[in-house]
Coordinates of C-alpha atoms and ligand atoms in Angstrom, one line a residue:
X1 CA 13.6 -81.8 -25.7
X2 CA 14.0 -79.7 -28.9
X3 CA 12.8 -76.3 -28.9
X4 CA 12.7 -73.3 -31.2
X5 CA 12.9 -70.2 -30.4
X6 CA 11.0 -67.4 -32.6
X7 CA 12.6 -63.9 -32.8
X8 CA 16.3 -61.8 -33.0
X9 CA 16.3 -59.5 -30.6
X10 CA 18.0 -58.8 -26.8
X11 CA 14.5 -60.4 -25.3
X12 CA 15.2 -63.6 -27.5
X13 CA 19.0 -63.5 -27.0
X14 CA 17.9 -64.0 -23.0
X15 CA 15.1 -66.3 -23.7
X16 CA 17.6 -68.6 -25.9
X17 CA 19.9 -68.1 -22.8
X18 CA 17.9 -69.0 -20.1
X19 CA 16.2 -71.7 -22.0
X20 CA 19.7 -73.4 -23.1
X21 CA 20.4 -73.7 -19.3
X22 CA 17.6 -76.2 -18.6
X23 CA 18.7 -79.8 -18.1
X24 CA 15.2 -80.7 -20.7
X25 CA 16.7 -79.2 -23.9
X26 CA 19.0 -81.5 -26.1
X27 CA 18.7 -79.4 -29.0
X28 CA 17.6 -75.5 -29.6
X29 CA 17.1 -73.4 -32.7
X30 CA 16.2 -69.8 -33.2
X31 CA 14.8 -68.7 -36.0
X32 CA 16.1 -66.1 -37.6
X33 CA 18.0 -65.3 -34.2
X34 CA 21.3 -62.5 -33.6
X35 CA 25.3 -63.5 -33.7
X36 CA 25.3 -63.9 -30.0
X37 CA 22.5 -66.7 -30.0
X38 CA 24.3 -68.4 -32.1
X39 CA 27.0 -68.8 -29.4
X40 CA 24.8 -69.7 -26.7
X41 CA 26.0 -73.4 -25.6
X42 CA 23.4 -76.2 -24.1
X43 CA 23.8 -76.7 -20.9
X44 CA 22.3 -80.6 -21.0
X45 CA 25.2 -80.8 -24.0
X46 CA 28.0 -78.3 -23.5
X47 CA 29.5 -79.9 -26.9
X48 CA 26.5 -77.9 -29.1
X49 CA 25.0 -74.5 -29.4
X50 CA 21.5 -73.2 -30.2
X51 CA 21.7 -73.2 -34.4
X52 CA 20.2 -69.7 -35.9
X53 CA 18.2 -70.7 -39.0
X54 CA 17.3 -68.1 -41.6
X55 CA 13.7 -67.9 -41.1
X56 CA 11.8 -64.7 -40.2
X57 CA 10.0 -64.4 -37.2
X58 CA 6.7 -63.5 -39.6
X59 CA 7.4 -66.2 -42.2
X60 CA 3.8 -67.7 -41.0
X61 CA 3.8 -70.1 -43.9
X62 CA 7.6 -71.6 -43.1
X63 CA 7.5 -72.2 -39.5
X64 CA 5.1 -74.8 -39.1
X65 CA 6.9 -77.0 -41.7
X66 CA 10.5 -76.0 -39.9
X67 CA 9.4 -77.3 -36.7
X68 CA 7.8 -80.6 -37.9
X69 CA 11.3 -81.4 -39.9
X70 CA 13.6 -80.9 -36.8
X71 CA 10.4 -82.6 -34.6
X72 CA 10.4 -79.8 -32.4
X73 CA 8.9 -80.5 -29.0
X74 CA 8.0 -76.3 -28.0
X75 CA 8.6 -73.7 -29.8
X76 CA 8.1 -70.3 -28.0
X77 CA 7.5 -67.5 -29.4
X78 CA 9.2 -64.0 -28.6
X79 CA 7.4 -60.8 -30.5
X80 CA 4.1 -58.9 -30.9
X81 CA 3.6 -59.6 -34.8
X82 CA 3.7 -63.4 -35.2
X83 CA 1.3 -63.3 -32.1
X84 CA -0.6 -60.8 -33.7
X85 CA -0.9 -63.2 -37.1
X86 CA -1.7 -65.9 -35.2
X87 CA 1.3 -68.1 -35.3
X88 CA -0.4 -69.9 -31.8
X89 CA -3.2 -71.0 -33.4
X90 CA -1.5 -72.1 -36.8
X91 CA 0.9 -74.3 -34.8
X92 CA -1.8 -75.8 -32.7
X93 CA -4.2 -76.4 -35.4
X94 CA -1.2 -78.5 -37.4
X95 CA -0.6 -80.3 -33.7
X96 CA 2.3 -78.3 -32.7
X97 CA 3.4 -77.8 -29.3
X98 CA 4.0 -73.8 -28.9
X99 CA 4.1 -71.1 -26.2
X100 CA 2.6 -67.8 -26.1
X101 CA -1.4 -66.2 -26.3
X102 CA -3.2 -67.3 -29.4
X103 CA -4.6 -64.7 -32.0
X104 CA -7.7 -63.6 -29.7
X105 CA -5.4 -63.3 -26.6
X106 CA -3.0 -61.3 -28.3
X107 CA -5.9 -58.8 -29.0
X108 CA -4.8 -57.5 -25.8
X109 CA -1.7 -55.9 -27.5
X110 CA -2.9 -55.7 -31.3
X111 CA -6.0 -53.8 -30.7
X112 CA -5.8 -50.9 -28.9
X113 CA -9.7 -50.3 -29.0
X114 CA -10.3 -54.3 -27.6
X115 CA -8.2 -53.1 -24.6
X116 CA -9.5 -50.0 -23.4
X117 CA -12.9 -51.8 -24.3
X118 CA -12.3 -54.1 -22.0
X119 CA -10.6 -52.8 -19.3
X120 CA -13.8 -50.7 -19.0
X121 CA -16.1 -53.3 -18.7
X122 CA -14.0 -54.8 -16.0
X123 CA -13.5 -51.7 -13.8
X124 CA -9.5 -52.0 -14.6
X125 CA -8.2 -48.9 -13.9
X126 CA -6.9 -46.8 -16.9
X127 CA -7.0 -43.4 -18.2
X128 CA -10.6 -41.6 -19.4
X129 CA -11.0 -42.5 -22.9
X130 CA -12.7 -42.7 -26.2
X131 CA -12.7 -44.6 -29.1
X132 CA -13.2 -42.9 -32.7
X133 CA -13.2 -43.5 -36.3
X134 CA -13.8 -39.8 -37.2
X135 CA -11.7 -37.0 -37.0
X136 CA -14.4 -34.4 -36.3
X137 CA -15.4 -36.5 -32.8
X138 CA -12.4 -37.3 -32.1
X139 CA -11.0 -33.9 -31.6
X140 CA -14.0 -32.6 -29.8
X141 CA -13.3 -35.3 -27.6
X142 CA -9.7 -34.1 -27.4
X143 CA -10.9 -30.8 -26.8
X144 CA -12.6 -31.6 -23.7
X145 CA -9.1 -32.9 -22.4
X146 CA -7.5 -29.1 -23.6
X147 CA -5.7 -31.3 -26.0
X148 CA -3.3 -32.9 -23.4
X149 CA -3.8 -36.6 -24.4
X150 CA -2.6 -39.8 -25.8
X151 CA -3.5 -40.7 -29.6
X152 CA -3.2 -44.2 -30.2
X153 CA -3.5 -46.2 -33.3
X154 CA -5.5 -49.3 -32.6
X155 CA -3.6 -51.7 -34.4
X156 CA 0.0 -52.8 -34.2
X157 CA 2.6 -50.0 -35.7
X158 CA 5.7 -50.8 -35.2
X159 CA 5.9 -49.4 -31.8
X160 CA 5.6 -45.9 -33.4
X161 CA 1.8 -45.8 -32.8
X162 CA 1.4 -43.2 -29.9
X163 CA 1.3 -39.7 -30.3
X164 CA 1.7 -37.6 -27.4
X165 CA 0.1 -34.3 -27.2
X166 CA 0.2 -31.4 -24.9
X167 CA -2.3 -29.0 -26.7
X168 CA -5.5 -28.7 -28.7
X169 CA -3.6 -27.6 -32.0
X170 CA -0.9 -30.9 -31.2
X171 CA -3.6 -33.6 -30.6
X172 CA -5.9 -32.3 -34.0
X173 CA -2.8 -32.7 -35.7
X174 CA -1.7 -36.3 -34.3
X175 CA -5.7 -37.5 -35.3
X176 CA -5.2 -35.9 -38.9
X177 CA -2.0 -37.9 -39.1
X178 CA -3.7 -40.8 -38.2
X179 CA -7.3 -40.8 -39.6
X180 CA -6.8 -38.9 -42.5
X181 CA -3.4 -39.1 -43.8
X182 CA -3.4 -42.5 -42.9
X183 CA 0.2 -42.5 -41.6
X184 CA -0.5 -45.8 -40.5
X185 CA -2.4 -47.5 -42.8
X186 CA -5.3 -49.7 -41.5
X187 CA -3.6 -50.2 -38.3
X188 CA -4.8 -46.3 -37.8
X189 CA -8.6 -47.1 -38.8
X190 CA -9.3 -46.3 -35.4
X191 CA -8.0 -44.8 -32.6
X192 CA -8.1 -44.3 -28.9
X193 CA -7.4 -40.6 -27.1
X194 CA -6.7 -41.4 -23.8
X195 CA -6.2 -38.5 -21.2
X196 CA -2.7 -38.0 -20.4
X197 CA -1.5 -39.3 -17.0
X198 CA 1.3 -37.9 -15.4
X199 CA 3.4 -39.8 -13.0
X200 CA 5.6 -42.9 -13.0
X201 CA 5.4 -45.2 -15.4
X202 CA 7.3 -48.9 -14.8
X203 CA 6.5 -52.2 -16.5
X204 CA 5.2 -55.3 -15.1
X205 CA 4.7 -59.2 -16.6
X206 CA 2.5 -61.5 -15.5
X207 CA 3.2 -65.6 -16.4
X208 CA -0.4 -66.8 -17.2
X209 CA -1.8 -70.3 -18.0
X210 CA -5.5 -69.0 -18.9
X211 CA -6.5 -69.9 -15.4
X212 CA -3.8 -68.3 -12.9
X213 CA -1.7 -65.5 -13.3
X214 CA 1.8 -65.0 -11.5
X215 CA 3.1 -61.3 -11.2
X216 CA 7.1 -61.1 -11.6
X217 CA 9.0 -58.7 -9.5
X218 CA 8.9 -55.0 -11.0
X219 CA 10.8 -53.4 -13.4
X220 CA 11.5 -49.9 -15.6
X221 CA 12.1 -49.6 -18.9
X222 CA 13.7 -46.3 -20.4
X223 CA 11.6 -45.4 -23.4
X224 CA 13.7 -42.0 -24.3
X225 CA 16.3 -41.6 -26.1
X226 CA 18.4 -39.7 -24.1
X227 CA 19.4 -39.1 -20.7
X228 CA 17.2 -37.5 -18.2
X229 CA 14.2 -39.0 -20.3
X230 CA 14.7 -36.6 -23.3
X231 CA 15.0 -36.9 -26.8
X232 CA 12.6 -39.3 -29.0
X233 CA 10.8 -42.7 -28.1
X234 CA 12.9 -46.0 -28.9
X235 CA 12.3 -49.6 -28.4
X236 CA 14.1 -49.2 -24.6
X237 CA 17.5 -48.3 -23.9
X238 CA 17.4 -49.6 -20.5
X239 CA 15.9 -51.3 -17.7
X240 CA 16.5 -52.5 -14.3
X241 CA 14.6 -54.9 -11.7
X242 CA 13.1 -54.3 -8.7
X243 CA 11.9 -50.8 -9.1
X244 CA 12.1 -49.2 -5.1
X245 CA 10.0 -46.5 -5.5
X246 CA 6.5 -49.1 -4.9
X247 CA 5.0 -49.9 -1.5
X248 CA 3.7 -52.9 -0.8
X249 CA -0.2 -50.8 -0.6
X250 CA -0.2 -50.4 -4.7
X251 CA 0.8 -53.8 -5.5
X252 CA -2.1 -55.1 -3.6
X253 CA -3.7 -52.7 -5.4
X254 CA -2.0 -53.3 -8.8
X255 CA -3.0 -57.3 -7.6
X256 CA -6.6 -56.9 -6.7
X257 CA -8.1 -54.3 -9.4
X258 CA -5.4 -54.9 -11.9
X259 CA -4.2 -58.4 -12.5
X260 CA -7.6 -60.3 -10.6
X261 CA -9.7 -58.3 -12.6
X262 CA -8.0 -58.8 -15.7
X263 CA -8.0 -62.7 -14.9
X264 CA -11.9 -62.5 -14.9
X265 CA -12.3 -60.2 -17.8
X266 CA -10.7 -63.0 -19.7
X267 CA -13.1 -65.7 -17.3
X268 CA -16.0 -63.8 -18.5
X269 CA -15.2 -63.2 -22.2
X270 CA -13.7 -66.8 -23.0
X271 CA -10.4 -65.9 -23.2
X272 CA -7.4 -68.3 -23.0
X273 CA -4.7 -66.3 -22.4
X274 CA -1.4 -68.8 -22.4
X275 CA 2.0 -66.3 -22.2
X276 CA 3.3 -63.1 -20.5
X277 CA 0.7 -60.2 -19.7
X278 CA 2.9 -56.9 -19.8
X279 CA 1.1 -53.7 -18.6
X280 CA 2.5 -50.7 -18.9
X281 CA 1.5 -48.8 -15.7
X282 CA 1.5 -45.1 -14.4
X283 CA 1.4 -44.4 -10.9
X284 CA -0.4 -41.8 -11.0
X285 CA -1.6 -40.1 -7.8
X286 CA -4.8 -41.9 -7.7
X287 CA -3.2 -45.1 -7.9
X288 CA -1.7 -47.1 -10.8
X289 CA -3.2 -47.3 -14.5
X290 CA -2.8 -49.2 -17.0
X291 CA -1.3 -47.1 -20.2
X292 CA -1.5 -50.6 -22.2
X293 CA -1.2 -54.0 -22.2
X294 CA 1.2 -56.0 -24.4
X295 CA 1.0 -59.7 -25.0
X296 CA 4.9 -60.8 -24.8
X297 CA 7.8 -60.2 -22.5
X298 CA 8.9 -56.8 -22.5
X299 CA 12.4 -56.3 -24.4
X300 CA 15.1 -55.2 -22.4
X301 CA 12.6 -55.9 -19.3
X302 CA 13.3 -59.4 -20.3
X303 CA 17.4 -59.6 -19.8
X304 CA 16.8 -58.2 -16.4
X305 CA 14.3 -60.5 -15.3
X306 CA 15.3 -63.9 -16.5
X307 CA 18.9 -63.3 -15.3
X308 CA 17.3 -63.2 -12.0
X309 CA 14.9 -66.2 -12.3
X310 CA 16.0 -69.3 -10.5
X311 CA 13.1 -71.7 -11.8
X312 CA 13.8 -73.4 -15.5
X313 CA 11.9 -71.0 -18.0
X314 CA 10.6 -74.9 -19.8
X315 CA 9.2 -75.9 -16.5
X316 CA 7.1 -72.5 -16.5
X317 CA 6.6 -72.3 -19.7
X318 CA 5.2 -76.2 -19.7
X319 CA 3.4 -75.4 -16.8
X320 CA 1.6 -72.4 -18.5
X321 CA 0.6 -74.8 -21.3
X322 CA -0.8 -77.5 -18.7
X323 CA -2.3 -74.9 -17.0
X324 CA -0.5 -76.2 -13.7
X325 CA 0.9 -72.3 -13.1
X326 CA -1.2 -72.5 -9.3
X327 CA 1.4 -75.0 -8.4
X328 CA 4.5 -73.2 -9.5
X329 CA 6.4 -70.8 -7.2
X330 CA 8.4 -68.4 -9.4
X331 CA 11.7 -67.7 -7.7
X332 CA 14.1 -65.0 -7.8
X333 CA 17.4 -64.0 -7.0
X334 CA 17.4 -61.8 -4.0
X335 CA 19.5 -59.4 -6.4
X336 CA 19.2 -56.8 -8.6
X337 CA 19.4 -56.7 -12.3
X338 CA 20.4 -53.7 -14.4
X339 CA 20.2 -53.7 -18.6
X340 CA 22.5 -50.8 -20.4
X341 CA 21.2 -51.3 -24.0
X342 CA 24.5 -49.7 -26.6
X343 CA 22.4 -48.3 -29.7
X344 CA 23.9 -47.5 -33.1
X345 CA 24.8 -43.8 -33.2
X346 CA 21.3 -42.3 -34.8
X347 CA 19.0 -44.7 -33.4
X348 CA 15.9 -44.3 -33.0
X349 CA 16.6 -42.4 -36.7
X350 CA 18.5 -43.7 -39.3
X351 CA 22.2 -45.2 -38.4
X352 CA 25.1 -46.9 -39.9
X353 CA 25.4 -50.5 -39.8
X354 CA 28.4 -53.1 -40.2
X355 CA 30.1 -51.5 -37.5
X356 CA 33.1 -53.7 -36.2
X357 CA 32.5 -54.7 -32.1
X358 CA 35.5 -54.5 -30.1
X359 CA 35.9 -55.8 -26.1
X360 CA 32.7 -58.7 -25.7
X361 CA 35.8 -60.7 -24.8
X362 CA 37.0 -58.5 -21.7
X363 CA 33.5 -57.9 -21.0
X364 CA 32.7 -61.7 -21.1
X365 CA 35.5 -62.2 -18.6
X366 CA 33.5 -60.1 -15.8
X367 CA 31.6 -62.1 -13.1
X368 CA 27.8 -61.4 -13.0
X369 CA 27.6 -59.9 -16.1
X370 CA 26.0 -60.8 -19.4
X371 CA 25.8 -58.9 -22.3
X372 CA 23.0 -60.0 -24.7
X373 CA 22.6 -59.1 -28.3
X374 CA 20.4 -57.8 -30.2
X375 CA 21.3 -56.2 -33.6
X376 CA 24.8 -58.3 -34.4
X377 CA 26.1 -60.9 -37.2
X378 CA 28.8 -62.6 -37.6
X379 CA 31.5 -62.2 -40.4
X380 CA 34.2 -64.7 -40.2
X381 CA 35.3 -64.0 -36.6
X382 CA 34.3 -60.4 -36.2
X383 CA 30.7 -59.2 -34.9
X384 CA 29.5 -56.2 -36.6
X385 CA 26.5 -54.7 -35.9
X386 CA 23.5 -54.8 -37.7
X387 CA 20.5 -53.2 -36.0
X388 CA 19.2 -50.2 -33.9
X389 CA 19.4 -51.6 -30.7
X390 CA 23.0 -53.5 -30.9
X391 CA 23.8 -55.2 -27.1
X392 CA 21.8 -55.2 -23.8
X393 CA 24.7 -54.9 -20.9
X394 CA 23.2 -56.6 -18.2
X395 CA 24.6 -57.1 -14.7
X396 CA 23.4 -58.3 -11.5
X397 CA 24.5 -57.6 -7.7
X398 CA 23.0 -57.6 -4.3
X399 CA 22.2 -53.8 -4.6
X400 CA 20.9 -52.0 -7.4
X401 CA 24.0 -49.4 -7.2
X402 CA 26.5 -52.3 -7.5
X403 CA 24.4 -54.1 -10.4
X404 CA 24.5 -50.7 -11.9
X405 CA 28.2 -50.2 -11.6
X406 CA 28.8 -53.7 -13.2
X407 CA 26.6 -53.3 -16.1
X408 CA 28.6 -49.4 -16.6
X409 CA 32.0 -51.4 -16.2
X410 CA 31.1 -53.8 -18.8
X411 CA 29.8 -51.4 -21.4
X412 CA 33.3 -49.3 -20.5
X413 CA 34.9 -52.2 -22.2
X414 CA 32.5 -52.7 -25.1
X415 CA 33.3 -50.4 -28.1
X416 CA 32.3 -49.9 -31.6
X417 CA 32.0 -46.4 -33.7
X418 CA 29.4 -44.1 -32.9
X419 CA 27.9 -46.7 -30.2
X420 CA 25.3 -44.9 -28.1
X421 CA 23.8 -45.4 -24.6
X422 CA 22.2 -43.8 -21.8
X423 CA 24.3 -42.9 -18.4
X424 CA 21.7 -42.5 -16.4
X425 CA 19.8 -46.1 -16.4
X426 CA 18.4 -46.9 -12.6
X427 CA 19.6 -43.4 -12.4
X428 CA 15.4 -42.6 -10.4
X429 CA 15.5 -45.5 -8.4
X430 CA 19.0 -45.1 -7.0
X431 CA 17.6 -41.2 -6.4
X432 CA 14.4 -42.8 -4.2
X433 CA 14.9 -43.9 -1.0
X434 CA 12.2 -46.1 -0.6
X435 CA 12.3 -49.7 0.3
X436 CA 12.4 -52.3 -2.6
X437 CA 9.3 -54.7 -3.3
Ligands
AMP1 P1 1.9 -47.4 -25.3 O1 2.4 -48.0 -26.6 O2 0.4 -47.3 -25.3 O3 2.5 -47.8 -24.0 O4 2.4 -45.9 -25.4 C1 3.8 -45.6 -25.5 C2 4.2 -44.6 -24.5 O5 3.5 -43.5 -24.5 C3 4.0 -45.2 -23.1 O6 5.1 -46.0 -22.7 C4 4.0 -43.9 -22.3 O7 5.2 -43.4 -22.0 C5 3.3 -43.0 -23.2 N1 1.8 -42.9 -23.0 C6 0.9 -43.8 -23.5 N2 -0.3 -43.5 -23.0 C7 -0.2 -42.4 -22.2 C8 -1.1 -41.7 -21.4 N3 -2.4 -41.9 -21.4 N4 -0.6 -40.7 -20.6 C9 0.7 -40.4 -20.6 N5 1.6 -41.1 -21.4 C10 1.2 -42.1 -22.1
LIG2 N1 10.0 -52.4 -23.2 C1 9.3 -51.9 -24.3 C2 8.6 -53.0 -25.0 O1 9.0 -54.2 -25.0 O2 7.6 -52.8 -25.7

């Protein structure tokens, strides 16, 4: 088979990785892809490497024509934004073969106000909310919440579309920024205030093939900044899989009113979702909510999960696409997995790029251990980075403590100047004592 891959971060470094260890692929390409994907050999042909070809991951009008010159047989698709544009349903109108939700199912993650819609009218549990396209409403409605809430762009914002506020004065401000300055264009045309939950918040992904939905194991990302959860919102500096702190009564729960619910929402509505569901859920102490829903695999949720996955990520992802996902078991590794993402000194703000990386060949050397880029290139044999997020450390061990310590031991050995990382990831679950689902 001959697949391409669409995307440049850590989640498509794993995808490429995972994917270029099933015995079906012959031939991979990413598009634009990182410096380490480019290294990634083919398992079914040892003697080639996925190629990165200088295509952007929104170049809507390039892709199609890419994938019908190299005859690609899937292409899979790794971000929120080509989703978003509908890169699925291009593709499948010009008869290409491609994995991931199409434009409407993506709606899920690019409209805020679709979501909360619908996850009221099929009795999903989420937080109280409203949806407004005027200011003066909208902050009575934050009012009645003393101003501790969530303000939400609807549409797609780079990730920076949620403003958190803990008083009356901080949520009028966060709707003014977004309805009437416009910070965020017509993305922020309307927005949703959702009350603020307090509690836990972890990640889970669903595989779905329109028809059945198969939950993975849990996982945390590590939105902050800094340790102990301070400091500003990024992409994810961390994550680890399972999370210990759940018992076995809210995943039935998260199961039955979450995911089943969901399934028929989409039943009801006429919508064929084909791809990853990612909620972001609190557990709050009525149970979990749902914060939001994305559409794609969850980056660095991804580089724990898939280097835990036994099953080839084709076979699944072909199944999805046949809608033959009620005859797949997923399998795991009875181990755990823990992601140390190394940042560019600055990130999330501005940072320095072109920084030389020293010690991914002692750190390639250690067992279990992978370390998956993100924002790298290549300049004649050198790796510099070239993004916020640089490497995702990942390690996995029977026990969360000794996946931890691996993925630490590896980063020990990774340097490059002003390189910055939490110290504290699985730091809450190796504090619980709980018993792991
Ligand atoms: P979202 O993009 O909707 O997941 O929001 C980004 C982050 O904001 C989430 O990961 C949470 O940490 C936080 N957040 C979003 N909604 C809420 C809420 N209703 N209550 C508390 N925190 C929230
Ligand atoms: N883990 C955060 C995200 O993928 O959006």
């Amino acid at each position: 088979m001959r697949v391409l891959v669409i995307g440049s971060g850590g989640r498509e470094h794993a995808l490429a990785w995972k994917l270029a260890q099933s015995q079906h692929i012959k031939e991979m390409w990413c598009a634009p892809g990182n410096a380490g994907i480019a290294e990634e050999p083919l398992t079914a042909r040892p003697s080639r490497k996925v190629e990165c070809v200088n295509i952007g991951a929104e170049d809507l009008p390039k892709l199609p024509g890419f994938a019908r010159e190299k005859k690609i047989d899937l292409t899979v698709v790794g971000p929120d934004n080509p989703l978003a544009l509908g890169i699925v349903d291009l593709f499948q109108q010009e008869g290409l073969r491609i994995w991931g939700p199409n434009r409407q199912a993506a709606r899920f993650e690019s409209s805020k106000v679709f979501a909360q819609q619908f996850m009221e009218a099929h009795g999903i549990p989420t937080a109280r909310a409203g949806t407004f396209s005027d200011a003066r409403t909208a902050k009575t409605f934050a009012a009645s919440l003393e101003g501790r809430c969530a303000v939400k762009a609807d549409g797609l914002a780079l990730g920076k579309g949620v403003l958190i506020a803990t008083n009356v004065a901080e949520a009028n401000q966060a709707i003014d920024e977004i309805l009437v300055n416009k910070t965020f264009g017509l993305a922020g045309a309307n927005i949703v205030i959702q009350e603020f939950l307090e509690g836990m918040e972890i990640s889970l992904h669903a595989l779905c093939d329109g028809k059945t939905a198969k939950l993975f194991p849990t996982s945390q990302d590590h939105k902050r900044a800094l340790d102990g959860d301070q400091g500003l919102n990024t992409g994810g500096m961390g994550s680890y899989s399972p999370v210990p702190f759940l018992t076995e009564t809210t995943l039935d729960q998260i199961r039955d009113r979450i995911l089943l619910r969901w399934l028929n929402g989409c039943a009801a509505e006429g919508i064929d979702f084909r791809g990853i569901l990612y909620p972001g859920i609190m557990l709050t102490k009525d149970g979990p909510k749902v914060l939001e829903f994305n559409a794609r695999f969850g980056d660095p949720e991804t580089q724990v999960y898939l280097t835990r996955l036994e099953n080839d990520l084709v076979e699944l992802f072909e199944a999805c696409l046949e809608g033959t996902l009620d005859r797949v078991e997923l399998e795991w590794r009875a181990s755990s997995s823990v992601c140390v993402v190394m940042a560019s000194g600055g990130y999330p703000g501005s940072y320095a790029k072109a920084k030389a990386i020293g010690g991914l060949e002692a750190a390639a050397q250690l067992p279990n251990t992978k370390v998956f880029h993100a924002g790298t290139v290549r300049v004649a044999n050198q790796f510099l980075t070239s993004g916020g997020r640089v490497l995702g450390v990942t390690a996995w061990a029977p026990s969360l403590a000794q996946a931890r310590n691996s993925a630490y031991a590896a980063v020990e050995k990774i340097e490059f100047d002003g390189a910055q990382f939490r110290r504290d990831i699985a730091g809450k679950a190796l504090a619980s004592a709980s018993e792991s689902v």
